[in-house]
Amino acid sequence: ENSSNVEKLVRSIEQSSLAAGNKTKSRPKLDIQILIEDLSVGVRRQDTNQELLVIPPVDLDLRYRSRDQDARIEIAPALLLDRVAITPELVRLGLGRAIPLLANSAWFDGQISAHIDAMQIPLDQPALAKGRAEVTLHQVRSGPSDPIIISVIDMIGRFRKSEIPQELVFIDGSIVQIQVGEGKVEHRGVQVGFPRVDQRLQLASSGTVGLIDRELQVGLGIPVPIEMLARRESVQQLGIPQITLPIRGTIDSPVVDWGGLRGDSADLLSLISAALGDDAPGTAAIMEAASGLAGGNADEAIGAAIDVIKELRQRRLERKARTNTESEQLQKIDQESQNPPPRRPIRDALKNILGGGNSGN
């Protein structure tokens, strides 16, 4: 009814400042520590009284500081969320920017815990807050609706020649590292799998999301099941490596930066080339040359590819010449064995006589 003690204190200081002749109202230059015990938050829809978000009791240690610089709120390390159910409201309030794979989802399931290591929020520009946090995922699942994610799932299904459920299963108990600063939220350590299909099939996500412009700078690691595509055992042993798909645009309209995919594509081709080795030197050389093209070194890669093709063509011609020569020799031998020389009775008789044979009786 009469406001809080903190508000009374601030109002008293402001009035004292004005009374001293300062006609411009400004935040008081003071530092205050505020300890809050058992703070709980409930967000409900007014018309239905439906609970959109519930934050269980939490203890907070806050500090309002403005003596040395602009006014700001500092939050001491604390367990902010303890196994709180994921709701669209929680995703909208910030979880969707910390974990972009949850931002565009048709449905959510599971819980999260959030621990703040340190946080500093400027009151004049809250979007320039900075700090660190950890988010732990507890049996989190979601139904993706983003076209890029759906396309990746369909691609994996085509590789495996089987239908993959349109469901993202986040690795249970995984910890996502969050860094806030310069108007962006950076995340690392997001892992999503398809346990019903193959435990090794996993997506990974890391990068930044803008707090104001919602701009994306995210790398989406996608599995490439080479073992399903290759025939040679040396290549199949590579299993399911990942390449990073660069996602740009905004969190509402993400797009793939295909040009940024070159680096990982080149690494993957080099990996295949190394796996082939002496098993298929020609194919390995082509893969190595193609890796230069994928890496953006077009002139060098094209020159190397031409040299490889010339060398392979020369080898093929030499093998063909050797094969033709050997074939002609074998053909001559076959003809001699199949067509023996004609018999000459008189000559044969003379040979027998001269040779001492008694066949002339």
C-alpha positions as a printed NumPy array, in Angstrom:
array([[   0.   ,    0.   ,    0.   ],
       [   2.746,    2.435,    0.963],
       [   5.328,    0.92 ,   -1.46 ],
       [   8.538,   -0.773,   -0.353],
       [  11.294,    0.497,    1.891],
       [  13.642,    0.636,   -1.099],
       [  11.252,    2.906,   -3.006],
       [  10.885,    5.154,    0.038],
       [  14.658,    5.378,    0.341],
       [  15.134,    6.239,   -3.335],
       [  12.312,    8.823,   -3.248],
       [  13.811,   10.427,   -0.172],
       [  17.223,   10.752,   -1.821],
       [  15.667,   12.151,   -5.003],
       [  13.742,   14.756,   -3.036],
       [  16.879,   15.711,   -1.158],
       [  18.716,   16.162,   -4.461],
       [  15.939,   18.349,   -5.852],
       [  15.821,   20.385,   -2.674],
       [  19.534,   21.069,   -3.024],
       [  18.879,   22.919,   -6.279],
       [  19.207,   20.059,   -8.804],
       [  16.159,   20.491,  -11.042],
       [  16.831,   17.411,  -13.252],
       [  15.56 ,   14.122,  -11.932],
       [  18.175,   11.366,  -12.117],
       [  18.866,    8.034,  -10.499],
       [  20.534,    8.412,   -7.118],
       [  24.249,    7.684,   -6.896],
       [  24.289,    4.89 ,   -4.37 ],
       [  24.928,    1.158,   -4.008],
       [  22.341,   -1.142,   -2.42 ],
       [  22.422,   -4.864,   -1.754],
       [  19.032,   -6.593,   -1.869],
       [  18.527,  -10.151,   -0.632],
       [  15.336,  -11.87 ,   -1.772],
       [  14.224,  -15.148,   -0.213],
       [  11.672,  -17.598,   -1.613],
       [  10.706,  -15.525,   -4.619],
       [   8.218,  -17.381,   -6.816],
       [   6.697,  -16.232,  -10.088],
       [   3.497,  -17.341,  -11.759],
       [   2.322,  -16.113,  -15.147],
       [  -1.317,  -16.833,  -15.895],
       [  -3.716,  -16.032,  -18.692],
       [  -6.241,  -13.508,  -17.472],
       [  -9.336,  -14.922,  -19.13 ],
       [  -8.808,  -18.62 ,  -18.308],
       [  -6.446,  -18.388,  -15.325],
       [  -4.275,  -20.909,  -17.157],
       [  -0.674,  -21.097,  -15.906],
       [   1.735,  -20.168,  -18.689],
       [   4.896,  -20.157,  -16.593],
       [   5.676,  -21.097,  -13.019],
       [   9.034,  -20.413,  -11.392],
       [   9.415,  -22.205,   -8.056],
       [  10.805,  -20.389,   -4.975],
       [  14.308,  -19.055,   -5.51 ],
       [  16.748,  -16.982,   -3.441],
       [  18.382,  -14.007,   -5.143],
       [  21.241,  -11.728,   -4.161],
       [  20.895,   -8.47 ,   -6.119],
       [  22.981,   -5.319,   -6.055],
       [  21.951,   -1.934,   -7.388],
       [  25.142,   -0.042,   -8.232],
       [  25.473,    3.503,   -9.57 ],
       [  28.171,    5.253,   -7.533],
       [  31.051,    4.488,   -9.907],
       [  29.225,    4.453,  -13.266],
       [  25.769,    4.18 ,  -14.856],
       [  23.082,    2.453,  -12.851],
       [  23.021,   -1.316,  -13.181],
       [  21.709,   -4.449,  -11.495],
       [  24.156,   -7.222,  -10.628],
       [  22.879,  -10.715,   -9.902],
       [  25.094,  -12.99 ,   -7.831],
       [  25.456,  -16.684,   -8.807],
       [  22.203,  -18.499,   -8.153],
       [  20.054,  -21.438,   -9.234],
       [  17.357,  -19.503,  -11.037],
       [  15.284,  -22.403,  -12.408],
       [  15.077,  -25.878,  -10.909],
       [  13.413,  -28.424,  -13.222],
       [  10.885,  -25.956,  -14.581],
       [   8.561,  -27.258,  -17.291],
       [   9.203,  -25.841,  -20.773],
       [   6.294,  -23.758,  -22.031],
       [   5.852,  -21.45 ,  -25.048],
       [   5.955,  -18.53 ,  -22.605],
       [   9.355,  -19.608,  -21.265],
       [  10.675,  -20.041,  -24.823],
       [   9.355,  -16.594,  -25.743],
       [  10.9  ,  -14.948,  -22.665],
       [  14.416,  -16.004,  -23.591],
       [  14.918,  -19.766,  -23.759],
       [  14.354,  -19.687,  -27.524],
       [  17.344,  -17.387,  -27.955],
       [  19.53 ,  -19.454,  -25.654],
       [  18.549,  -22.656,  -27.525],
       [  17.462,  -21.694,  -31.074],
       [  16.401,  -25.273,  -31.92 ],
       [  13.511,  -24.73 ,  -29.503],
       [  12.477,  -21.373,  -30.951],
       [  10.544,  -22.678,  -33.957],
       [   8.839,  -25.78 ,  -32.631],
       [   5.256,  -26.945,  -32.859],
       [   5.375,  -28.454,  -29.374],
       [   7.661,  -28.876,  -26.349],
       [   8.094,  -31.447,  -23.637],
       [  10.504,  -31.73 ,  -20.709],
       [  12.101,  -29.557,  -18.055],
       [  15.144,  -27.317,  -17.669],
       [  17.324,  -26.03 ,  -14.862],
       [  19.21 ,  -22.744,  -15.142],
       [  22.16 ,  -21.638,  -13.028],
       [  23.414,  -18.051,  -13.307],
       [  27.16 ,  -17.7  ,  -12.821],
       [  27.047,  -13.899,  -12.94 ],
       [  24.867,  -11.311,  -14.615],
       [  25.06 ,   -7.541,  -15.006],
       [  22.124,   -5.579,  -16.468],
       [  22.488,   -1.858,  -17.327],
       [  19.192,   -0.149,  -16.512],
       [  19.514,    2.352,  -19.367],
       [  20.247,   -0.376,  -21.961],
       [  19.109,   -3.798,  -20.685],
       [  19.872,   -5.399,  -24.075],
       [  23.578,   -4.776,  -23.378],
       [  23.497,   -7.087,  -20.368],
       [  26.464,   -9.401,  -19.933],
       [  27.01 ,  -12.571,  -17.978],
       [  27.213,  -16.352,  -18.012],
       [  24.794,  -19.146,  -17.284],
       [  24.324,  -22.898,  -17.637],
       [  21.105,  -24.569,  -18.772],
       [  20.6  ,  -28.272,  -18.003],
       [  18.097,  -30.201,  -20.124],
       [  15.896,  -32.872,  -18.539],
       [  14.173,  -35.247,  -20.997],
       [  13.507,  -32.433,  -23.444],
       [  11.782,  -33.153,  -26.761],
       [  10.263,  -30.913,  -29.401],
       [   8.481,  -31.062,  -32.724],
       [  10.439,  -28.966,  -35.249],
       [   8.58 ,  -26.727,  -37.658],
       [  11.551,  -24.897,  -39.152],
       [  11.943,  -25.866,  -42.859],
       [  15.738,  -26.185,  -42.553],
       [  15.536,  -28.71 ,  -39.696],
       [  12.779,  -30.651,  -41.448],
       [  14.905,  -30.791,  -44.632],
       [  17.891,  -32.116,  -42.656],
       [  15.731,  -34.853,  -41.105],
       [  14.361,  -35.803,  -44.528],
       [  17.908,  -35.926,  -45.928],
       [  19.022,  -38.33 ,  -43.196],
       [  15.94 ,  -40.459,  -43.885],
       [  16.795,  -40.663,  -47.599],
       [  20.353,  -41.718,  -46.79 ],
       [  19.069,  -44.487,  -44.54 ],
       [  16.151,  -45.323,  -46.828],
       [  13.762,  -45.149,  -43.879],
       [  11.348,  -42.626,  -42.412],
       [  12.636,  -40.668,  -39.406],
       [  10.093,  -39.25 ,  -36.901],
       [   9.722,  -35.458,  -36.977],
       [  10.921,  -35.209,  -33.391],
       [  14.035,  -33.749,  -31.794],
       [  15.264,  -35.569,  -28.684],
       [  17.752,  -33.457,  -26.741],
       [  20.501,  -35.387,  -24.967],
       [  19.198,  -35.937,  -21.453],
       [  21.241,  -34.214,  -18.764],
       [  23.311,  -32.238,  -21.29 ],
       [  24.529,  -28.804,  -20.181],
       [  24.295,  -25.826,  -22.525],
       [  26.807,  -23.033,  -21.909],
       [  25.286,  -19.54 ,  -22.274],
       [  27.241,  -16.295,  -22.676],
       [  25.462,  -12.923,  -22.855],
       [  27.203,   -9.788,  -24.116],
       [  27.239,   -7.066,  -26.789],
       [  23.533,   -7.49 ,  -27.422],
       [  23.848,  -11.202,  -28.256],
       [  23.258,  -14.558,  -26.609],
       [  25.874,  -17.187,  -27.386],
       [  25.205,  -20.891,  -26.836],
       [  27.442,  -23.957,  -26.946],
       [  26.799,  -27.621,  -26.278],
       [  23.312,  -28.191,  -27.703],
       [  23.012,  -31.82 ,  -28.843],
       [  19.965,  -33.437,  -30.396],
       [  19.632,  -37.097,  -31.322],
       [  17.361,  -39.624,  -32.985],
       [  17.562,  -42.543,  -30.512],
       [  14.742,  -44.463,  -32.153],
       [  16.774,  -44.676,  -35.357],
       [  20.466,  -44.642,  -34.417],
       [  22.185,  -43.331,  -31.282],
       [  25.018,  -41.971,  -33.43 ],
       [  22.747,  -39.709,  -35.475],
       [  23.001,  -36.357,  -33.724],
       [  22.601,  -32.682,  -34.544],
       [  24.705,  -30.067,  -32.745],
       [  24.201,  -26.322,  -32.429],
       [  26.4  ,  -23.413,  -31.397],
       [  26.489,  -19.708,  -32.185],
       [  24.814,  -16.408,  -31.343],
       [  21.332,  -14.864,  -31.48 ],
       [  20.718,  -11.105,  -31.314],
       [  18.684,   -9.846,  -28.368],
       [  17.172,   -6.958,  -30.335],
       [  17.641,   -7.691,  -34.062],
       [  17.224,  -11.493,  -33.497],
       [  20.062,  -12.016,  -35.989],
       [  21.416,  -15.566,  -36.313],
       [  25.051,  -16.616,  -36.545],
       [  24.639,  -20.325,  -35.827],
       [  26.503,  -23.438,  -36.917],
       [  24.271,  -26.512,  -37.177],
       [  26.263,  -29.748,  -37.115],
       [  24.547,  -32.358,  -39.272],
       [  25.5  ,  -36.064,  -39.519],
       [  26.656,  -37.459,  -42.866],
       [  26.191,  -41.274,  -42.813],
       [  29.064,  -42.125,  -45.169],
       [  28.844,  -45.772,  -44.143],
       [  25.448,  -45.945,  -45.864],
       [  26.828,  -44.491,  -49.106],
       [  30.279,  -46.025,  -49.494],
       [  31.208,  -49.447,  -50.805],
       [  34.822,  -49.588,  -49.747],
       [  35.342,  -50.785,  -46.215],
       [  38.038,  -48.177,  -45.56 ],
       [  35.507,  -45.402,  -46.202],
       [  32.661,  -47.135,  -44.355],
       [  34.844,  -47.131,  -41.24 ],
       [  34.494,  -43.341,  -41.116],
       [  30.98 ,  -43.978,  -39.778],
       [  28.894,  -40.824,  -39.395],
       [  31.051,  -37.667,  -39.319],
       [  29.512,  -34.202,  -38.995],
       [  29.718,  -31.15 ,  -41.194],
       [  28.658,  -27.689,  -40.025],
       [  25.778,  -26.007,  -41.832],
       [  26.007,  -22.187,  -41.363],
       [  22.593,  -20.678,  -40.509],
       [  22.131,  -16.934,  -40.985],
       [  19.176,  -14.555,  -41.243],
       [  16.983,  -14.113,  -38.165],
       [  15.466,  -16.474,  -35.666],
       [  12.112,  -15.934,  -37.403],
       [  13.476,  -16.366,  -40.954],
       [  16.625,  -18.537,  -40.897],
       [  18.53 ,  -19.193,  -44.133],
       [  21.454,  -21.444,  -45.018],
       [  24.744,  -19.81 ,  -45.967],
       [  25.842,  -22.368,  -48.552],
       [  29.067,  -20.511,  -49.258],
       [  30.111,  -20.945,  -45.642],
       [  29.751,  -24.719,  -45.97 ],
       [  32.908,  -25.021,  -48.058],
       [  35.385,  -25.418,  -45.23 ],
       [  33.772,  -28.469,  -43.641],
       [  33.027,  -29.98 ,  -47.062],
       [  36.722,  -29.735,  -47.936],
       [  37.668,  -31.375,  -44.639],
       [  35.205,  -34.199,  -45.254],
       [  36.55 ,  -34.836,  -48.775],
       [  40.116,  -34.848,  -47.415],
       [  39.013,  -37.326,  -44.744],
       [  37.566,  -39.639,  -47.41 ],
       [  40.702,  -39.234,  -49.515],
       [  42.902,  -40.227,  -46.574],
       [  40.661,  -43.234,  -45.859],
       [  40.982,  -44.451,  -49.45 ],
       [  44.766,  -44.161,  -49.438],
       [  46.466,  -46.914,  -51.47 ],
       [  43.204,  -48.817,  -51.697],
       [  42.018,  -46.578,  -54.532],
       [  44.754,  -44.035,  -55.315],
       [  42.946,  -42.597,  -58.331],
       [  39.735,  -41.913,  -56.449],
       [  41.73 ,  -40.605,  -53.471],
       [  43.544,  -38.137,  -55.741],
       [  40.255,  -36.903,  -57.204],
       [  38.795,  -36.45 ,  -53.706],
       [  41.867,  -34.519,  -52.622],
       [  41.607,  -32.232,  -55.639],
       [  37.871,  -31.738,  -55.054],
       [  38.564,  -30.735,  -51.453],
       [  40.449,  -27.71 ,  -52.779],
       [  37.442,  -26.72 ,  -54.84 ],
       [  35.142,  -27.142,  -51.834],
       [  37.54 ,  -25.099,  -49.743],
       [  37.261,  -22.152,  -52.09 ],
       [  40.672,  -22.513,  -53.798],
       [  39.064,  -22.828,  -57.217],
       [  42.064,  -22.115,  -59.484],
       [  44.427,  -24.435,  -57.638],
       [  41.774,  -27.135,  -57.314],
       [  40.842,  -27.062,  -61.004],
       [  44.508,  -27.208,  -62.007],
       [  45.121,  -30.127,  -59.656],
       [  42.017,  -31.932,  -60.93 ],
       [  43.177,  -31.539,  -64.563],
       [  46.586,  -32.979,  -63.679],
       [  44.962,  -35.904,  -61.89 ],
       [  42.616,  -36.616,  -64.805],
       [  45.53 ,  -36.483,  -67.297],
       [  47.581,  -38.867,  -65.202],
       [  44.661,  -41.278,  -64.765],
       [  43.927,  -41.155,  -68.516],
       [  47.571,  -41.914,  -69.332],
       [  47.559,  -44.846,  -66.923],
       [  44.332,  -46.127,  -68.461],
       [  45.81 ,  -45.958,  -71.975],
       [  48.936,  -47.799,  -70.834],
       [  46.851,  -50.509,  -69.183],
       [  44.734,  -50.804,  -72.306],
       [  47.846,  -51.161,  -74.492],
       [  49.27 ,  -53.853,  -72.219],
       [  45.931,  -55.63 ,  -72.142],
       [  45.65 ,  -55.55 ,  -75.945],
       [  49.185,  -56.962,  -76.373],
       [  48.576,  -59.745,  -73.882],
       [  45.212,  -60.447,  -75.498],
       [  46.774,  -60.759,  -78.943],
       [  49.398,  -63.187,  -77.626],
       [  46.798,  -65.31 ,  -75.892],
       [  44.617,  -65.261,  -78.971],
       [  47.523,  -66.516,  -81.126],
       [  48.211,  -69.351,  -78.695],
       [  44.55 ,  -70.278,  -78.633],
       [  44.378,  -70.305,  -82.408],
       [  47.422,  -72.565,  -82.666],
       [  45.956,  -74.983,  -80.146],
       [  42.563,  -74.974,  -81.793],
       [  43.937,  -75.204,  -85.417],
       [  46.794,  -77.748,  -85.544],
       [  48.987,  -77.749,  -88.716],
       [  47.723,  -79.969,  -91.599],
       [  49.088,  -83.542,  -91.874],
       [  51.655,  -84.288,  -94.646],
       [  51.947,  -88.13 ,  -94.984],
       [  55.028,  -88.22 ,  -97.25 ],
       [  57.02 ,  -85.792,  -95.156],
       [  56.02 ,  -87.565,  -91.979],
       [  57.115,  -90.893,  -93.435],
       [  60.526,  -89.523,  -94.414],
       [  60.977,  -88.041,  -90.959],
       [  60.254,  -91.41 ,  -89.435],
       [  62.681,  -93.205,  -91.699],
       [  65.463,  -90.684,  -91.192],
       [  64.771,  -90.709,  -87.539],
       [  65.163,  -94.476,  -87.401],
       [  61.52 ,  -95.19 ,  -86.982],
       [  59.982,  -98.519,  -88.104],
       [  56.652,  -97.043,  -89.117],
       [  57.512,  -97.585,  -92.834],
       [  56.947, -101.398,  -92.777]])
